[in-house]
PDB file of C-alpha atoms in Angstrom:
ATOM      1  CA  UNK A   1     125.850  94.470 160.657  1.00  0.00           C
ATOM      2  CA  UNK A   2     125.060  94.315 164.155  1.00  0.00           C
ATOM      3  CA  UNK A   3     122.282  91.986 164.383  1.00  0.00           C
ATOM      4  CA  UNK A   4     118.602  93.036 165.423  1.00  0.00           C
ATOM      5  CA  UNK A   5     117.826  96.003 167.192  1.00  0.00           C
ATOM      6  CA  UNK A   6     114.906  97.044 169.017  1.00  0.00           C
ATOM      7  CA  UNK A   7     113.617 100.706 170.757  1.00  0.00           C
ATOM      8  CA  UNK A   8     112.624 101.256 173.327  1.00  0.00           C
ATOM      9  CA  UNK A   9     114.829  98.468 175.422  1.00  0.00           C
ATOM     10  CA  UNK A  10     112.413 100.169 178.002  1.00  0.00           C
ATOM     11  CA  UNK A  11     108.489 101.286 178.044  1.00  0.00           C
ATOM     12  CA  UNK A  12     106.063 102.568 180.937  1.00  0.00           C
ATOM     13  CA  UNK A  13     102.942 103.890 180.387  1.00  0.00           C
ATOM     14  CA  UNK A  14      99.674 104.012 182.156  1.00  0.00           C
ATOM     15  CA  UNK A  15      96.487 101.763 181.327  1.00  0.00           C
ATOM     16  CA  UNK A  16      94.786 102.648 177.931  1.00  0.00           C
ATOM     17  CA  UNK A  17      97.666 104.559 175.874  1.00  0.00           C
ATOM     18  CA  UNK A  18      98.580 102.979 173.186  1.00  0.00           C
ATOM     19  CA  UNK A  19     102.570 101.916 172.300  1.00  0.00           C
ATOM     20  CA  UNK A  20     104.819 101.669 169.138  1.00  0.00           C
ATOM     21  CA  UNK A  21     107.756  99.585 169.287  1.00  0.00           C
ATOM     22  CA  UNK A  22     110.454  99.280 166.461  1.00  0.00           C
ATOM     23  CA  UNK A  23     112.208  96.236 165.544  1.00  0.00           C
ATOM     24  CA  UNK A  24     115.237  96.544 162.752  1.00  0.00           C
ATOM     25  CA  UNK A  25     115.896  93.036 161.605  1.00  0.00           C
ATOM     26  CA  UNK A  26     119.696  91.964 160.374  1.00  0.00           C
ATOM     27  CA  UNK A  27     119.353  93.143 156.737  1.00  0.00           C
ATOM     28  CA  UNK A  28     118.425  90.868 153.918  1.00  0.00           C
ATOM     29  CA  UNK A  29     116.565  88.567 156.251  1.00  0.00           C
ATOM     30  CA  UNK A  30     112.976  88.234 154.771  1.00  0.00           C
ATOM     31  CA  UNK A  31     111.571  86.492 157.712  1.00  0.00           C
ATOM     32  CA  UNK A  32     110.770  89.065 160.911  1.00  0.00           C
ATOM     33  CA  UNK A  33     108.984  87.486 163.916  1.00  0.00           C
ATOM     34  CA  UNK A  34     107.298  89.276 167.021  1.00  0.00           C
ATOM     35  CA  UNK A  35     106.958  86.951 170.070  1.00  0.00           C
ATOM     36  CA  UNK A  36     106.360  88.375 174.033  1.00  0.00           C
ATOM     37  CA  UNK A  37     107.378  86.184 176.815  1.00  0.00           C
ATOM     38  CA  UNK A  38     106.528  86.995 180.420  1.00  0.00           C
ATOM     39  CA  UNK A  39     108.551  86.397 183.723  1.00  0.00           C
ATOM     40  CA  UNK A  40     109.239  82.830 183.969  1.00  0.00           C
ATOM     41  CA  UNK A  41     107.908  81.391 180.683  1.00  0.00           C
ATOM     42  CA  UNK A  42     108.935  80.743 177.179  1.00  0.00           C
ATOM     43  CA  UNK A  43     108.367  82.812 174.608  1.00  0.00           C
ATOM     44  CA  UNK A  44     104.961  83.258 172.959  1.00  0.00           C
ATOM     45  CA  UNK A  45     104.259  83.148 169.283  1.00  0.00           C
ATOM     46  CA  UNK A  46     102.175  86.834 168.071  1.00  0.00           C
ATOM     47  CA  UNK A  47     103.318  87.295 164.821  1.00  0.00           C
ATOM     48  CA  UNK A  48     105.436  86.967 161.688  1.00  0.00           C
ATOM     49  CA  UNK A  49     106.533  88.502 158.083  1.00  0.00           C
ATOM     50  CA  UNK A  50     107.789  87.089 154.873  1.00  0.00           C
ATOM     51  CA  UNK A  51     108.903  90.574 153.365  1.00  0.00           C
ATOM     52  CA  UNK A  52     105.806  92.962 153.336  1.00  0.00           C
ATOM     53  CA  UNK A  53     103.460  90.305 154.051  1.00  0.00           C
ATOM     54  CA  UNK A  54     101.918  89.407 157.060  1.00  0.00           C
ATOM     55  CA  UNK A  55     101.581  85.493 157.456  1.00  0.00           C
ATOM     56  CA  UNK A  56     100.759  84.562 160.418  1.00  0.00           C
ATOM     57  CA  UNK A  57      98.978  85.906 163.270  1.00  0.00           C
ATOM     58  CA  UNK A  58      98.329  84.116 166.558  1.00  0.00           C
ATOM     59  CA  UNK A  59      95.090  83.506 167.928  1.00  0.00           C
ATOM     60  CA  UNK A  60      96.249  84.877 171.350  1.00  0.00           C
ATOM     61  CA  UNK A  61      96.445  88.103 169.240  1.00  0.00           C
ATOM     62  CA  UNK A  62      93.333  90.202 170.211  1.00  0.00           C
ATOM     63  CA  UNK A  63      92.286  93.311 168.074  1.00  0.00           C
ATOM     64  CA  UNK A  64      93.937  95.677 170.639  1.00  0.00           C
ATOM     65  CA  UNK A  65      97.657  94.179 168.556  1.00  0.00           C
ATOM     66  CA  UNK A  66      98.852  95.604 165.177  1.00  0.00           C
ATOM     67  CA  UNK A  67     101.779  94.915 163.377  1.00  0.00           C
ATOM     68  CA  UNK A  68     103.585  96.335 160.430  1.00  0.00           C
ATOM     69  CA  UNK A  69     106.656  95.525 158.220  1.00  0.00           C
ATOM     70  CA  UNK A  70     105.628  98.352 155.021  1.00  0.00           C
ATOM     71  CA  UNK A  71     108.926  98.160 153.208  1.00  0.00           C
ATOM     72  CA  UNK A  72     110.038  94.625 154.091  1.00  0.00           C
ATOM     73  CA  UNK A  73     112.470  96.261 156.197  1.00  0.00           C
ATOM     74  CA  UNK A  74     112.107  97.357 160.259  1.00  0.00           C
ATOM     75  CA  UNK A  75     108.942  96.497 161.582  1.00  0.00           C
ATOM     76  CA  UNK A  76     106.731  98.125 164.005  1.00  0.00           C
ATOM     77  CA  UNK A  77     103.822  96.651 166.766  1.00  0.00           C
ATOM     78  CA  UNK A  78     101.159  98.800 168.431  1.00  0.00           C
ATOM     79  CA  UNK A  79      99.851  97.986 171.004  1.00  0.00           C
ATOM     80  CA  UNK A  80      96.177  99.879 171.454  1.00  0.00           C
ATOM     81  CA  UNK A  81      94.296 100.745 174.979  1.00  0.00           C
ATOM     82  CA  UNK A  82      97.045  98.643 176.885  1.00  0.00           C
ATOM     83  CA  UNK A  83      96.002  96.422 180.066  1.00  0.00           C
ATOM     84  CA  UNK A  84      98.169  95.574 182.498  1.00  0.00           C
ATOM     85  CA  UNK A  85      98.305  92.144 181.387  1.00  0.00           C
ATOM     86  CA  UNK A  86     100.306  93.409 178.475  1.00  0.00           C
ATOM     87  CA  UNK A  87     103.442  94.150 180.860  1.00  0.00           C
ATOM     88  CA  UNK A  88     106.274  91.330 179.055  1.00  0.00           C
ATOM     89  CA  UNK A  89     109.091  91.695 176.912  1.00  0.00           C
ATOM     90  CA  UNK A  90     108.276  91.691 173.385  1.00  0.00           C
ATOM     91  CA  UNK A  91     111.097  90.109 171.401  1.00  0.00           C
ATOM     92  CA  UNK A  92     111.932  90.295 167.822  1.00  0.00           C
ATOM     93  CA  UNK A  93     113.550  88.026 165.538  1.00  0.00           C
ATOM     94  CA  UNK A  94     114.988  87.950 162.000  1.00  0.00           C
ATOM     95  CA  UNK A  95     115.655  84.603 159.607  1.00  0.00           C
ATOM     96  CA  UNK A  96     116.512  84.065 155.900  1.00  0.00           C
ATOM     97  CA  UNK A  97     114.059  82.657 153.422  1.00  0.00           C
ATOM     98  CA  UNK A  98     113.676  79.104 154.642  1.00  0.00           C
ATOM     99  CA  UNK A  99     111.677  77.499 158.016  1.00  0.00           C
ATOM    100  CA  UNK A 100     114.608  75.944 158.993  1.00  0.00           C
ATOM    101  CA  UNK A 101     116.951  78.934 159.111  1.00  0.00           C
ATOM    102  CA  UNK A 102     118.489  80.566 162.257  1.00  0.00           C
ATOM    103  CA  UNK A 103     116.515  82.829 164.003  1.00  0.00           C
ATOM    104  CA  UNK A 104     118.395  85.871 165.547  1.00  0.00           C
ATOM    105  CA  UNK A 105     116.578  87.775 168.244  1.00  0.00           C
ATOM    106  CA  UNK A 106     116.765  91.261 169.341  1.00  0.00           C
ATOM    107  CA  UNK A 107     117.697  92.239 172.623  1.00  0.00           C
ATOM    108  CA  UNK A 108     113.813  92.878 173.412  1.00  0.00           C
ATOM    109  CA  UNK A 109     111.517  95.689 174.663  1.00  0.00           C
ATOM    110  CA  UNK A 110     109.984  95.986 178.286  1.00  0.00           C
ATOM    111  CA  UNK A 111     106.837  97.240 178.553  1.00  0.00           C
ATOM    112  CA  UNK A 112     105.324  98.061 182.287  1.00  0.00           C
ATOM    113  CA  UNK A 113     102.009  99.025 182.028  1.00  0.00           C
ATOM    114  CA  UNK A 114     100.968 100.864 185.397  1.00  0.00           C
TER     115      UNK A 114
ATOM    116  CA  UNK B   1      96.246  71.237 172.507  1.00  0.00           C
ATOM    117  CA  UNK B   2     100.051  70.757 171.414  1.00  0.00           C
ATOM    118  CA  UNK B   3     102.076  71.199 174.217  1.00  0.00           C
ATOM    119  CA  UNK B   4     105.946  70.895 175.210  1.00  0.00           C
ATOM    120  CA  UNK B   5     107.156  70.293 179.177  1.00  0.00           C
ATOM    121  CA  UNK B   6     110.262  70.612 179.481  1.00  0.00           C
ATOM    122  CA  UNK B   7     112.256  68.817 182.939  1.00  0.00           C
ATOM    123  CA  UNK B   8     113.848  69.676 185.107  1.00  0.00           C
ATOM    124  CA  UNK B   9     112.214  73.448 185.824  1.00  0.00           C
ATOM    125  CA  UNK B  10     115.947  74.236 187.334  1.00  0.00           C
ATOM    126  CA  UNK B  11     119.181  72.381 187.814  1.00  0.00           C
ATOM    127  CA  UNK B  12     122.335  72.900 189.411  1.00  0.00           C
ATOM    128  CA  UNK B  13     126.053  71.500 188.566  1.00  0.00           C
ATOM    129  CA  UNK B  14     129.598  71.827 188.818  1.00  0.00           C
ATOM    130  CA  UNK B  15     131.285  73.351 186.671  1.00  0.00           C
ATOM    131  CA  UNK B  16     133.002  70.654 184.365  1.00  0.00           C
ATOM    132  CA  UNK B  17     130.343  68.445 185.014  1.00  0.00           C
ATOM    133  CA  UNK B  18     127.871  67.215 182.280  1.00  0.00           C
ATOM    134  CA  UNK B  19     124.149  67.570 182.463  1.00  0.00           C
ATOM    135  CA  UNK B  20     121.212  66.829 180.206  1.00  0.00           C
ATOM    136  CA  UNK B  21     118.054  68.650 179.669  1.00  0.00           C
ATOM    137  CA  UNK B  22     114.627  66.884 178.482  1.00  0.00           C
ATOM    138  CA  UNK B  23     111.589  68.242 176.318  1.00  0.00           C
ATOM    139  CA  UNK B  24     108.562  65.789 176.132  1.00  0.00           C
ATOM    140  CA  UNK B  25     106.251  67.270 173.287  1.00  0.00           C
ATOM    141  CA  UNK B  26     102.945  66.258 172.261  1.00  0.00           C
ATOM    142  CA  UNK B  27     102.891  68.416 168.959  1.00  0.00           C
ATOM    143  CA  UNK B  28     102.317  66.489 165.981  1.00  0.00           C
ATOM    144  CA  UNK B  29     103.466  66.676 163.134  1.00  0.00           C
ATOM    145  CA  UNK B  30     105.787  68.812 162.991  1.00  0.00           C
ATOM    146  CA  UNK B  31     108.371  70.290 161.023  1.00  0.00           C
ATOM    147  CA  UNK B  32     111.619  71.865 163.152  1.00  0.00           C
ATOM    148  CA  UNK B  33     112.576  71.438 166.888  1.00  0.00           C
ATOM    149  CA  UNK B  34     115.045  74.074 168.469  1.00  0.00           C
ATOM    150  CA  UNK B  35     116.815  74.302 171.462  1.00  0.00           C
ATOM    151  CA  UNK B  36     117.870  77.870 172.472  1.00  0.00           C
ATOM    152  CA  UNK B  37     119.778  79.517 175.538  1.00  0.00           C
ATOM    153  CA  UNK B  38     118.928  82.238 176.694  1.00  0.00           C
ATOM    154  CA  UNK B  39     120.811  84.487 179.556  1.00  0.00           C
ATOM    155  CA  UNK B  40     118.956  86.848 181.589  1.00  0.00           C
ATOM    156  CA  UNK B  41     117.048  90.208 180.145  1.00  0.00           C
ATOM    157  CA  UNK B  42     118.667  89.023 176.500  1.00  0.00           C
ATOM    158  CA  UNK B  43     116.528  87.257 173.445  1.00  0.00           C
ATOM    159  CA  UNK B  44     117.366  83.646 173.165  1.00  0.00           C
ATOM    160  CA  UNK B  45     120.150  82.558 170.916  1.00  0.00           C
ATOM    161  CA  UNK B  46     119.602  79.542 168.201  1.00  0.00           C
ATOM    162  CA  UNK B  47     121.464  76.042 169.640  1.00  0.00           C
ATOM    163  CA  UNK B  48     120.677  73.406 167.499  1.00  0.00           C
ATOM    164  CA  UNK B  49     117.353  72.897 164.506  1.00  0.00           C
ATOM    165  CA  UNK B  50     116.567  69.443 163.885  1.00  0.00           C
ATOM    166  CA  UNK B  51     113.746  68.700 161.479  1.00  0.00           C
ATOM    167  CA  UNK B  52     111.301  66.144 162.437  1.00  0.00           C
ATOM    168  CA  UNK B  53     113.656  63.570 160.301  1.00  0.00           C
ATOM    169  CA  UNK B  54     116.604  64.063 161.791  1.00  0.00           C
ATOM    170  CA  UNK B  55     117.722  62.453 165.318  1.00  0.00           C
ATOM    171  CA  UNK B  56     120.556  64.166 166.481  1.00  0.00           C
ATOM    172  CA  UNK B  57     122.369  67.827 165.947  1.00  0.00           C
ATOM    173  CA  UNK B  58     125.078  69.208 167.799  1.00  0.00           C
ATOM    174  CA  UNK B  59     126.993  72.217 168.121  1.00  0.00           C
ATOM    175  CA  UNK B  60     130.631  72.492 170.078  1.00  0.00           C
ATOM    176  CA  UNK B  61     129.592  71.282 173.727  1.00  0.00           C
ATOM    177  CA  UNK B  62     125.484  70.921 172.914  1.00  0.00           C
ATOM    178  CA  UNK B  63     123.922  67.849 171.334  1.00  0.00           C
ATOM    179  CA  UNK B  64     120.306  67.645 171.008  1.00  0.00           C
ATOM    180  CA  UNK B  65     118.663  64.509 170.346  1.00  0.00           C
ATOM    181  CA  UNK B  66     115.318  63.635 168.987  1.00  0.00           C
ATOM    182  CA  UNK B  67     113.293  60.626 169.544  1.00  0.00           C
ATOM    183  CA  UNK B  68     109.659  61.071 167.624  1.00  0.00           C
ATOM    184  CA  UNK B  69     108.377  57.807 168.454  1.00  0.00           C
ATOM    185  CA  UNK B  70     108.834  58.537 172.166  1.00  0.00           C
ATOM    186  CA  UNK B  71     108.011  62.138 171.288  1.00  0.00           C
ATOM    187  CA  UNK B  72     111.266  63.360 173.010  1.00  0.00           C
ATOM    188  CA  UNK B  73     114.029  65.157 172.761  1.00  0.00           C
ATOM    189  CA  UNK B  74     117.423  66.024 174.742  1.00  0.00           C
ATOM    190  CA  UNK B  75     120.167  68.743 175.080  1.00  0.00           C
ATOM    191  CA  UNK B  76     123.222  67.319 176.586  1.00  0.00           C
ATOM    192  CA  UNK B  77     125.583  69.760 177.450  1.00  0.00           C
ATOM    193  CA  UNK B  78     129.214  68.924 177.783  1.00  0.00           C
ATOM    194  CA  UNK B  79     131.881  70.177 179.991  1.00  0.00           C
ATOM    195  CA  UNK B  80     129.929  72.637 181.564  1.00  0.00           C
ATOM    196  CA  UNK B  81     131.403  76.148 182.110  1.00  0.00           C
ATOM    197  CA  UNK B  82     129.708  79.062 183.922  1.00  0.00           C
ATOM    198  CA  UNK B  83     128.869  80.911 180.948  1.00  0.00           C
ATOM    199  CA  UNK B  84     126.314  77.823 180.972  1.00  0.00           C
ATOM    200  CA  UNK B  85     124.045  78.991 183.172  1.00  0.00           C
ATOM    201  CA  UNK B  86     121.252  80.162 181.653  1.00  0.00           C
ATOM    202  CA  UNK B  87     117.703  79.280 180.587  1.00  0.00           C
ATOM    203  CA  UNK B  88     117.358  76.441 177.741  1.00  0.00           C
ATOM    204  CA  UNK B  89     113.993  76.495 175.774  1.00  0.00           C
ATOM    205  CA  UNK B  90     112.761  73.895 173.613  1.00  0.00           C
ATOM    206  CA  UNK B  91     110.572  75.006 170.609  1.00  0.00           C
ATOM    207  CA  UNK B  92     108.508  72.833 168.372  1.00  0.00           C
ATOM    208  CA  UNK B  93     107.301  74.021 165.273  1.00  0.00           C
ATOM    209  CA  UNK B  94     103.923  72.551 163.632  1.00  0.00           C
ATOM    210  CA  UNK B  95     104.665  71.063 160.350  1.00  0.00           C
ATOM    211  CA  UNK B  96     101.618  73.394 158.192  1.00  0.00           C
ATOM    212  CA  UNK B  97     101.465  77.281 158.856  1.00  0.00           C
ATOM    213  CA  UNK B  98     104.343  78.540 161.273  1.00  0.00           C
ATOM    214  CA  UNK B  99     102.719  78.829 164.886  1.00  0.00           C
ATOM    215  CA  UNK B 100     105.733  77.261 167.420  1.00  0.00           C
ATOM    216  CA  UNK B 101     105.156  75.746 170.552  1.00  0.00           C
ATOM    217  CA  UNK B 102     107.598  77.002 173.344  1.00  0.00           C
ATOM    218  CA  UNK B 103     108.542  75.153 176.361  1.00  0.00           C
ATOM    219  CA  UNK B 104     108.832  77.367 179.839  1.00  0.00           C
ATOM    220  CA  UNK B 105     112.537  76.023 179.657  1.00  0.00           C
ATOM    221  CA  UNK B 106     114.638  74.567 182.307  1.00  0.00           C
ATOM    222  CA  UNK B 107     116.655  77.237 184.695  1.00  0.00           C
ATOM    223  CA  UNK B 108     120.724  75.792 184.778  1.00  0.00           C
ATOM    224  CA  UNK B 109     123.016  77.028 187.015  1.00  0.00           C
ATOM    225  CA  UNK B 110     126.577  76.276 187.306  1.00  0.00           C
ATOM    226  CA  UNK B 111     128.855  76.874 189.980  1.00  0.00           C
ATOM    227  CA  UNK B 112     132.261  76.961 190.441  1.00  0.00           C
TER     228      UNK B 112
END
């Protein structure tokens, strides 16, 4: 295994198309986590999955934000109408069962929005 | 509002040297506090997890400690080397549903 993946590594696209990213956690891992971080700050929660299930979403999450997980498996967030504000990297991470496992991240997607 | 600063915003050292890192959080309770490192363009990579019970954690050169009634905690890094130089990010995690708290991190640098 060869830890998380993520595609694109690299995104532009003009204000108000919408964008799919993929994230293919290390497998077995139940727990898949979506977090963006912008130049210069931490990381910011968004979202995460036991399995199928969506359990948390973060309030900073507007409508425009979907994610997925349908299988339990890869994972995939849309991002509707985009704004410029949206421009970050969008990381992805992958755990076993239990809050206090390891978290591995994925090498993250850039999205420019022009 | 929970929050977690994290001091100083950048450092520089020698390499060898030893250096330490602090988080002051105001989240409460809480469940885990991480430390990560992360190196430029790449997704951070796990450190140390302490749960709120525990005080300190290491792992090879990095020790984190944990304070909760001072509501602080510490990375001491040991025998620097230039691989080092990275950002370090403090995370708290709130001890009901999972929504962490991420500190802006603390730039190091080490030079030869």
């Amino acid at each position: 295994d060869t830890g998380v993946s993520q595609n694109p590594r690299h995104k532009i696209t003009k204000r108000g198309q919408n964008v799919t990213f993929r994230c293919d956690p290390i497998s077995e891992h139940n727990r898949l986590y979506w977090y963006r971080q912008t130049l210069g700050q931490g990381p910011e929660f968004l979202t995460y999955f036991q399995n199928e299930a969506q359990l948390e979403k973060s309030r900073l999450l507007s409508d425009r934000f979907s994610a997925e997980r349908p299988k339990g498996s890869f994972s995939t967030l849309e991002i509707q109408r985009t704004e410029q504000g949206d421009s970050a990297m969008y990381l992805c991470a992958s755990s076993q069962s239990s809050r206090t496992d390891t978290q591995y991240f994925g090498p993250g997607t850039r999205l420019t929005v022009l | 509002k929970n929050q977690v600063e994290q001091s100083p915003q950048s450092l520089i050292i020698l390499e060898g040297k030893n250096c330490t890192l602090q988080c002051n959080y105001t989240v409460s309770p809480f469940s885990n506090l991480r430390w990560y490192k992360q190196d430029t363009g790449r997704g951070p990579v796990s450190l140390t997890i302490m749960t709120f019970s525990e005080n300190t954690k290491s792992n090879g050169r990095y020790t984190a400690t944990l304070d909760a009634d001072t509501k602080q905690s510490s990375l001491h890094i040991t025998a620097s080397q230039l691989s080092d130089s990275a950002s370090y990010i403090c995370v708290l995690e709130s001890g009901g549903s999972y929504i962490p708290t991420f500190g802006r991190g603390t730039s190091l640098i080490v030079h030869p």
